[in-house]
Short mmCIF file of C-alpha atoms in Angstrom, two decimals:
data_model
loop_
_atom_site.label_atom_id
_atom_site.label_comp_id
_atom_site.label_asym_id
_atom_site.label_seq_id
_atom_site.Cartn_x
_atom_site.Cartn_y
_atom_site.Cartn_z
CA MET I 1395 33.36 -2.72 20.45
CA GLU I 1396 30.37 -0.71 19.28
CA ASN I 1397 27.16 -2.56 20.40
CA ASN I 1398 25.23 0.43 18.16
CA SER I 1399 25.52 1.28 15.16
CA HIS I 1400 25.20 5.50 14.68
CA VAL I 1401 22.38 5.88 12.37
CA GLU I 1402 23.27 8.12 9.65
CA MET I 1403 20.37 9.80 8.04
CA PRO I 1404 19.65 12.96 5.96
CA ALA I 1405 18.84 15.59 8.08
CA LEU I 1406 15.14 16.72 8.30
CA SER I 1407 14.22 19.11 6.22
CA PRO I 1408 13.75 22.78 7.95
CA GLN I 1409 11.45 24.37 5.70
CA PHE I 1410 9.66 23.95 2.41
CA GLY I 1411 10.76 25.57 -0.74
CA VAL I 1412 8.33 26.88 -3.02
CA PRO I 1413 8.09 23.98 -5.54
CA ASP I 1414 7.31 21.37 -2.90
CA LEU I 1415 4.55 23.57 -1.19
CA VAL I 1416 3.28 23.79 -4.91
CA VAL I 1417 3.26 19.78 -4.76
CA VAL I 1418 1.74 19.34 -1.84
CA VAL I 1419 -1.11 21.82 -2.43
CA ILE I 1420 -1.78 20.32 -5.94
CA TYR I 1421 -2.48 17.36 -4.26
CA PHE I 1422 -4.77 17.84 -2.00
CA LEU I 1423 -6.61 20.21 -4.53
CA LEU I 1424 -6.56 17.22 -6.68
CA ASN I 1425 -7.52 14.82 -3.77
CA LEU I 1426 -10.21 17.10 -2.58
CA ALA I 1427 -11.69 17.69 -6.48
CA VAL I 1428 -11.95 14.52 -7.36
CA GLY I 1429 -13.52 13.32 -4.07
CA ILE I 1430 -16.20 16.34 -4.09
CA TRP I 1431 -17.17 15.56 -7.61
CA ALA I 1432 -17.79 11.50 -7.18
CA SER I 1433 -19.55 12.68 -3.96
CA TRP I 1434 -21.56 14.71 -5.80
CA ARG I 1435 -22.44 11.92 -8.89
CA ALA I 1436 -23.48 9.37 -5.71
CA SER I 1437 -26.29 8.21 -4.90
CA ARG I 1438 -27.23 7.72 -1.50
CA ASN I 1439 -30.86 7.21 -1.26
CA SER I 1440 -30.23 3.34 -0.60
CA MET I 1441 -27.63 1.09 1.10
CA SER I 1442 -26.69 -0.19 -2.46
CA GLY I 1443 -26.12 3.04 -3.71
CA TYR I 1444 -23.61 4.66 -0.49
CA PHE I 1445 -22.09 1.27 0.29
CA LEU I 1446 -21.63 -0.51 -3.28
CA ALA I 1447 -21.56 3.18 -5.62
CA GLY I 1448 -25.05 1.91 -7.18
CA ARG I 1449 -23.17 -1.23 -8.45
CA ASN I 1450 -22.31 0.93 -11.77
CA ILE I 1451 -18.24 1.57 -11.27
CA ALA I 1452 -16.35 0.70 -14.27
CA TRP I 1453 -13.53 -1.61 -14.10
CA TRP I 1454 -10.65 0.29 -14.36
CA PRO I 1455 -11.20 2.72 -11.12
CA ILE I 1456 -11.69 -0.35 -9.56
CA GLY I 1457 -8.78 -2.22 -10.53
CA ALA I 1458 -7.04 1.01 -9.53
CA SER I 1459 -8.80 0.77 -6.18
CA LEU I 1460 -8.20 -2.74 -5.42
CA PHE I 1461 -4.43 -1.81 -6.23
CA ALA I 1462 -4.46 0.92 -3.40
CA SER I 1463 -6.37 -0.39 -1.03
CA SER I 1464 -3.47 -2.70 -0.09
CA GLU I 1465 -0.89 -0.41 -1.12
CA GLY I 1466 -1.07 1.49 2.45
CA ALA I 1467 2.25 3.54 3.90
CA GLY I 1468 2.92 0.35 6.20
CA LEU I 1469 3.06 -1.88 3.08
CA PHE I 1470 5.75 0.90 1.38
CA ILE I 1471 7.93 1.32 4.08
CA GLY I 1472 7.45 -2.50 5.08
CA LEU I 1473 8.28 -3.73 1.49
CA ALA I 1474 11.40 -0.87 1.34
CA SER I 1475 12.89 -2.21 4.51
CA SER I 1476 12.59 -5.46 4.20
CA GLY I 1477 14.34 -5.33 0.56
CA ALA I 1478 16.72 -3.08 2.28
CA ALA I 1479 17.25 -5.52 4.90
CA GLY I 1480 17.01 -9.46 3.20
CA GLY I 1481 16.67 -8.88 -0.89
CA LEU I 1482 14.10 -9.82 -3.52
CA ALA I 1483 11.91 -12.26 -1.68
CA VAL I 1484 9.69 -10.07 -0.13
CA ALA I 1485 8.27 -9.15 -3.58
CA GLY I 1486 6.67 -12.48 -3.13
CA PHE I 1487 3.77 -11.68 -1.15
CA GLU I 1488 2.72 -9.06 -4.13
CA TRP I 1489 3.19 -11.29 -6.63
CA ASN I 1490 1.28 -13.93 -4.82
CA ALA I 1491 -1.69 -11.63 -4.97
CA THR I 1492 -1.55 -11.87 -9.04
CA TYR I 1493 -3.77 -14.93 -9.18
CA VAL I 1494 -5.52 -14.90 -5.86
CA LEU I 1495 -7.33 -11.60 -7.93
CA LEU I 1496 -7.92 -13.62 -10.33
CA ALA I 1497 -9.17 -16.28 -8.11
CA LEU I 1498 -11.59 -13.63 -6.80
CA ALA I 1499 -13.00 -12.52 -9.84
CA TRP I 1500 -13.57 -15.80 -11.37
CA LEU I 1501 -14.41 -17.87 -8.42
CA PHE I 1502 -16.04 -15.70 -5.63
CA VAL I 1503 -17.38 -13.03 -7.06
CA PRO I 1504 -20.11 -14.40 -9.33
CA VAL I 1505 -21.15 -16.24 -5.50
CA TYR I 1506 -21.19 -12.66 -4.23
CA LEU I 1507 -23.62 -11.28 -6.53
CA SER I 1508 -26.18 -14.60 -7.01
CA SER I 1509 -26.42 -13.72 -3.24
CA GLU I 1510 -27.43 -10.06 -3.63
CA ILE I 1511 -25.26 -9.10 -0.91
CA VAL I 1512 -23.90 -5.74 0.14
CA THR I 1513 -21.26 -6.70 3.21
CA MET I 1514 -19.37 -10.14 3.73
CA PRO I 1515 -21.18 -10.23 7.25
CA GLU I 1516 -24.61 -10.64 5.66
CA TYR I 1517 -23.40 -12.98 2.94
CA LEU I 1518 -22.38 -15.18 6.53
CA GLN I 1519 -26.14 -14.62 8.06
CA ARG I 1520 -27.13 -16.17 4.70
CA ARG I 1521 -25.22 -18.94 4.06
CA PHE I 1522 -25.35 -20.13 7.77
CA GLY I 1523 -28.36 -18.26 9.02
CA GLY I 1524 -28.73 -16.49 12.81
CA GLU I 1525 -27.42 -13.02 13.45
CA ARG I 1526 -25.00 -13.59 16.22
CA ILE I 1527 -22.26 -14.56 13.04
CA ARG I 1528 -23.30 -11.63 11.49
CA VAL I 1529 -22.69 -9.67 14.47
CA CYS I 1530 -19.48 -11.42 15.45
CA LEU I 1531 -17.87 -10.93 12.03
CA SER I 1532 -18.86 -7.32 12.12
CA PHE I 1533 -16.96 -6.58 15.07
CA LEU I 1534 -14.02 -8.94 14.43
CA SER I 1535 -13.38 -7.32 10.68
CA LEU I 1536 -13.63 -3.71 12.62
CA LEU I 1537 -11.30 -4.57 15.91
CA LEU I 1538 -8.42 -5.83 13.06
CA SER I 1539 -9.14 -2.95 11.07
CA ILE I 1540 -8.55 -0.57 13.35
CA PHE I 1541 -5.41 -2.19 15.21
CA THR I 1542 -3.70 -4.05 12.24
CA LYS I 1543 -4.65 -1.43 9.14
CA ILE I 1544 -5.90 1.89 10.12
CA SER I 1545 -3.47 2.30 12.89
CA THR I 1546 -0.34 1.31 10.81
CA ASP I 1547 -1.26 3.17 7.89
CA LEU I 1548 -1.36 6.25 9.79
CA TYR I 1549 1.93 5.70 11.87
CA SER I 1550 3.70 4.78 8.43
CA GLY I 1551 2.39 7.74 6.99
CA ALA I 1552 3.08 9.92 10.13
CA LEU I 1553 6.46 8.31 9.92
CA PHE I 1554 7.25 9.35 6.37
CA VAL I 1555 5.78 12.89 6.85
CA GLN I 1556 8.20 13.15 10.13
CA ILE I 1557 11.00 12.48 8.28
CA CYS I 1558 10.87 13.64 4.78
CA LEU I 1559 8.39 16.71 5.08
CA GLY I 1560 9.43 17.75 8.23
CA TRP I 1561 5.91 18.38 9.47
CA ASN I 1562 3.83 18.30 13.24
CA LEU I 1563 3.09 14.55 13.12
CA TYR I 1564 -0.48 15.13 14.75
CA LEU I 1565 -1.37 18.30 13.00
CA SER I 1566 -0.68 17.17 9.66
CA THR I 1567 -2.74 13.78 10.69
CA VAL I 1568 -5.64 15.77 11.89
CA LEU I 1569 -5.39 18.00 8.53
CA MET I 1570 -5.35 14.87 6.47
CA LEU I 1571 -7.88 13.05 7.88
CA GLY I 1572 -10.57 16.17 8.37
CA VAL I 1573 -9.98 16.82 4.11
CA THR I 1574 -10.40 12.86 3.42
CA ALA I 1575 -13.61 12.83 5.64
CA VAL I 1576 -15.30 15.88 4.19
CA TYR I 1577 -15.96 13.46 0.90
CA THR I 1578 -15.65 9.81 2.02
CA ILE I 1579 -18.86 10.17 4.37
CA ALA I 1580 -20.62 12.64 1.50
CA GLY I 1581 -20.11 10.17 -1.11
CA GLY I 1582 -19.37 7.02 0.33
CA LEU I 1583 -17.58 4.23 -1.82
CA ARG I 1584 -17.72 6.15 -5.21
CA ALA I 1585 -16.35 8.91 -3.55
CA VAL I 1586 -13.55 6.43 -2.00
CA ILE I 1587 -12.97 4.73 -5.08
CA TYR I 1588 -12.05 6.98 -7.57
CA THR I 1589 -9.94 9.10 -4.85
CA ASP I 1590 -8.38 5.59 -4.70
CA ALA I 1591 -7.91 5.40 -8.45
CA LEU I 1592 -5.96 9.15 -7.92
CA GLN I 1593 -3.85 7.72 -5.62
CA THR I 1594 -3.09 5.11 -7.56
CA LEU I 1595 -2.04 7.05 -10.46
CA ILE I 1596 0.09 9.49 -7.69
CA MET I 1597 1.74 6.16 -6.35
CA VAL I 1598 2.70 4.91 -9.73
CA VAL I 1599 4.13 8.15 -11.87
CA GLY I 1600 5.90 9.09 -8.24
CA ALA I 1601 7.36 5.24 -7.53
CA VAL I 1602 8.51 4.86 -11.29
CA ILE I 1603 10.35 8.42 -11.07
CA LEU I 1604 11.63 7.58 -7.45
CA THR I 1605 13.00 4.27 -9.01
CA VAL I 1606 14.47 5.75 -11.89
CA ASN I 1607 16.65 8.51 -9.61
CA ALA I 1608 17.38 5.78 -7.19
CA PHE I 1609 19.29 3.46 -10.58
CA HIS I 1610 20.73 6.58 -11.48
CA GLN I 1611 22.34 6.94 -8.71
CA ILE I 1612 24.00 3.81 -8.04
CA GLY I 1613 24.94 3.97 -12.08
CA GLY I 1614 21.96 1.33 -13.19
CA TYR I 1615 20.70 -1.62 -12.75
CA HIS I 1616 23.59 -3.67 -13.39
CA ASN I 1617 25.52 -1.90 -10.79
CA LEU I 1618 22.33 -3.33 -8.16
CA GLU I 1619 23.54 -6.85 -6.79
CA GLU I 1620 27.18 -6.09 -6.64
CA ALA I 1621 26.86 -2.47 -4.45
CA TYR I 1622 24.26 -4.34 -2.57
CA LEU I 1623 25.86 -7.36 -0.90
CA ALA I 1624 28.56 -4.65 -0.50
CA ALA I 1625 26.53 -2.55 1.72
CA THR I 1626 27.69 -3.28 5.01
CA PRO I 1627 27.65 -0.90 8.37
CA SER I 1628 30.90 0.81 9.45
CA LYS I 1629 29.92 0.50 12.66
CA ILE I 1630 28.84 -3.93 13.49
CA VAL I 1631 29.36 -6.13 16.48
CA PRO I 1632 32.34 -8.09 15.65
CA ASN I 1633 32.01 -11.95 15.56
CA THR I 1634 28.27 -11.74 13.96
CA THR I 1635 26.74 -12.10 10.80
CA CYS I 1636 23.44 -10.37 11.13
CA HIS I 1637 24.60 -6.96 9.29
CA LEU I 1638 25.86 -8.87 6.40
CA PRO I 1639 23.78 -8.88 3.36
CA ARG I 1640 22.37 -11.96 2.43
CA GLN I 1641 24.03 -14.25 -0.29
CA ASP I 1642 20.77 -15.02 -1.92
CA ALA I 1643 19.45 -11.33 -2.58
CA MET I 1644 18.85 -11.21 -5.60
CA HIS I 1645 16.64 -14.38 -5.31
CA LEU I 1646 13.02 -14.52 -5.74
CA PHE I 1647 12.57 -18.36 -4.84
CA ARG I 1648 14.70 -19.34 -1.83
CA ASP I 1649 15.88 -22.37 -0.61
CA PRO I 1650 12.99 -24.39 1.76
CA ILE I 1651 15.49 -25.01 4.35
CA THR I 1652 18.10 -21.82 4.34
CA GLY I 1653 16.02 -19.37 3.22
CA ASP I 1654 14.77 -16.63 5.23
CA LEU I 1655 11.35 -16.88 3.11
CA PRO I 1656 11.03 -20.18 1.44
CA TRP I 1657 9.69 -20.96 -1.80
CA THR I 1658 7.39 -23.55 -0.59
CA GLY I 1659 5.91 -20.92 2.57
CA MET I 1660 5.78 -18.03 0.07
CA THR I 1661 3.84 -19.99 -2.63
CA LEU I 1662 1.75 -22.78 -0.57
CA GLY I 1663 1.48 -21.45 2.53
CA LEU I 1664 0.75 -17.97 1.81
CA THR I 1665 -2.00 -18.29 -0.56
CA VAL I 1666 -4.37 -19.53 1.90
CA LEU I 1667 -4.05 -15.95 3.92
CA ALA I 1668 -3.99 -14.17 0.59
CA THR I 1669 -7.41 -15.95 -0.27
CA TRP I 1670 -8.61 -14.56 3.04
CA TYR I 1671 -7.96 -11.19 2.50
CA TRP I 1672 -8.19 -10.92 -1.31
CA CYS I 1673 -11.52 -13.30 -1.48
CA THR I 1674 -13.26 -12.43 1.88
CA ASP I 1675 -12.27 -9.10 3.47
CA GLN I 1676 -15.00 -6.67 3.42
CA VAL I 1677 -12.54 -3.73 1.86
CA ILE I 1678 -11.76 -5.70 -1.46
CA VAL I 1679 -14.54 -7.57 -2.02
CA GLN I 1680 -16.86 -4.21 -1.49
CA ARG I 1681 -15.01 -2.60 -4.27
CA SER I 1682 -15.63 -5.81 -6.56
CA LEU I 1683 -19.46 -6.16 -5.66
CA SER I 1684 -19.81 -2.29 -7.19
CA ALA I 1685 -18.59 -3.30 -10.56
CA ARG I 1686 -21.46 -2.94 -13.16
CA SER I 1687 -21.35 -6.48 -14.17
CA LEU I 1688 -19.49 -9.67 -13.50
CA ASN I 1689 -16.98 -8.49 -17.06
CA HIS I 1690 -16.29 -5.57 -15.53
CA ALA I 1691 -15.29 -7.13 -11.94
CA LYS I 1692 -13.11 -9.77 -13.83
CA ALA I 1693 -11.78 -6.86 -15.92
CA ALA I 1694 -10.82 -4.75 -12.79
CA SER I 1695 -9.06 -8.17 -11.10
CA ILE I 1696 -6.84 -8.56 -14.02
CA LEU I 1697 -5.95 -4.88 -13.87
CA ALA I 1698 -5.34 -4.99 -10.50
CA SER I 1699 -2.83 -8.36 -10.69
CA TYR I 1700 -0.94 -6.70 -13.51
CA LEU I 1701 -0.30 -3.37 -10.86
CA LYS I 1702 0.72 -5.75 -8.09
CA MET I 1703 3.87 -6.96 -10.23
CA LEU I 1704 5.03 -3.12 -9.99
CA PRO I 1705 5.98 -3.14 -6.08
CA MET I 1706 9.10 -5.78 -6.98
CA ILE I 1707 10.78 -2.68 -9.65
CA ALA I 1708 9.04 0.15 -7.99
CA ILE I 1709 9.50 -0.39 -4.20
CA VAL I 1710 11.75 -3.33 -3.14
CA MET I 1711 14.49 -2.35 -5.23
CA PRO I 1712 14.43 1.15 -4.37
CA GLY I 1713 14.31 -0.27 -0.80
CA MET I 1714 17.69 -2.42 -1.69
CA ILE I 1715 18.91 0.84 -3.27
CA SER I 1716 18.53 2.97 0.36
CA ARG I 1717 20.93 0.36 1.63
CA ILE I 1718 23.58 1.17 -0.57
CA LEU I 1719 23.18 4.60 -0.10
CA TYR I 1720 22.83 4.67 3.38
CA PRO I 1721 24.65 1.18 4.88
CA ALA I 1722 24.48 2.57 8.25
CA GLY I 1723 20.60 3.23 8.18
CA ALA I 1724 18.07 1.38 9.84
CA PRO I 1725 16.01 -0.80 7.57
CA SER I 1726 12.47 0.32 8.57
CA LEU I 1727 13.30 3.66 7.76
CA ALA I 1728 14.33 2.55 4.29
CA GLU I 1729 11.50 3.83 2.01
CA PRO I 1730 11.26 7.46 3.92
CA SER I 1731 14.97 7.86 4.04
CA LEU I 1732 15.41 7.30 0.02
CA ALA I 1733 12.82 9.20 -0.73
CA GLN I 1734 14.01 12.50 1.44
CA GLY I 1735 17.60 11.92 -0.60
CA VAL I 1736 16.10 12.13 -3.77
CA SER I 1737 12.72 12.94 -3.64
CA CYS I 1738 13.13 15.90 -1.34
CA GLN I 1739 16.61 16.98 -3.14
CA ARG I 1740 14.86 18.61 -6.07
CA THR I 1741 15.04 15.52 -8.36
CA SER I 1742 11.45 14.31 -8.31
CA ARG I 1743 8.53 16.34 -7.02
CA VAL I 1744 6.38 14.06 -7.96
CA GLY I 1745 8.48 11.71 -5.89
CA THR I 1746 7.19 13.66 -2.71
CA GLY I 1747 3.58 13.71 -3.74
CA ALA I 1748 3.93 9.66 -4.66
CA HIS I 1749 4.76 9.30 -1.11
CA LEU I 1750 1.88 11.70 0.38
CA GLY I 1751 -0.93 9.43 -1.69
CA LYS I 1752 0.49 6.22 -1.05
CA CYS I 1753 0.25 7.83 3.22
CA SER I 1754 -3.28 6.02 2.56
CA TRP I 1755 -5.58 8.15 4.87
CA THR I 1756 -7.93 8.22 2.71
CA ILE I 1757 -8.25 4.27 2.87
CA GLY I 1758 -7.49 4.02 6.30
CA LEU I 1759 -10.67 5.99 6.96
CA SER I 1760 -12.32 4.53 4.32
CA ARG I 1761 -12.04 0.98 6.40
CA ALA I 1762 -13.67 2.96 9.05
CA LEU I 1763 -16.48 4.77 7.48
CA VAL I 1764 -17.53 1.92 4.57
CA GLN I 1765 -17.29 -1.05 6.54
CA GLY I 1766 -20.68 -2.75 6.58
CA ASN I 1767 -22.20 -4.67 9.39
#
């Protein structure tokens, strides 16, 4: 009896080839160029100019930034690994955000704009009075950002770098943080939003190419369900079922009694949590408040809602395919191993750039630097 299955993963990339190096260099140069350009145009003479980009940002970069702000490396790896372990239902977390984003633009943002606030702690102070509630929310927001957002983004990004690119974890982390700090500190929210827009473009293009290549590996979408349900590890623990794919893997809405992600919780219970994140979190609200008008804020939320429909196809399904290609692997490594197996084998240079973009060091550092009090 085997108690521990051997994880058969692709070997680490020992060296970058010239095409791989070109992709990484282009990514860094584009990111730095966009950040410096946005910093040069930014108004840093006032708090509103620095923290809200002068309230003069168009709808499309805000919509892209709203999407990028929630699509860190942790979410990419988390969705892909959950898809590998349990199927499509985890995409409900993304689809739930589509209508909550509309609530942000139509219900919450008008109130925030009429209050003329810069940060959410400032809104609570004006709404309820007193300095303590403002300090308390500021401290709580920073604490949660450090321990639940920034740290997970950094680690999951470093995990991808280690598996696919073979870089030293700590050196690459410091390098990317340093590059990001150059324009984030200088340009404020404007630099963050425009670099987020670049990250969104890279993520969407790269993830789509990676998805197409992944489906090509299994012979097309029509083979997904059959191949996934047959993807069991070669070494298992007898008399157990935890290694078997779920029979409802292709169901987005699952039974409220037997489902691992019941539809009742995914549609009703999750909405409460999603409302906090999308409608009251400083990182999200700050971007909506930077819009040049309420109409631009609404258009940004609509764009972000459409973008949030993509992860089921471009993240969750590739995670399921990773189980098919590497049935003995660990689900937590689903996305990095698929990226290495598909992107790093010369089939998708943009796929490598997408994973670099989604590592979300830009987003992580911006949370620390632009989180107002």
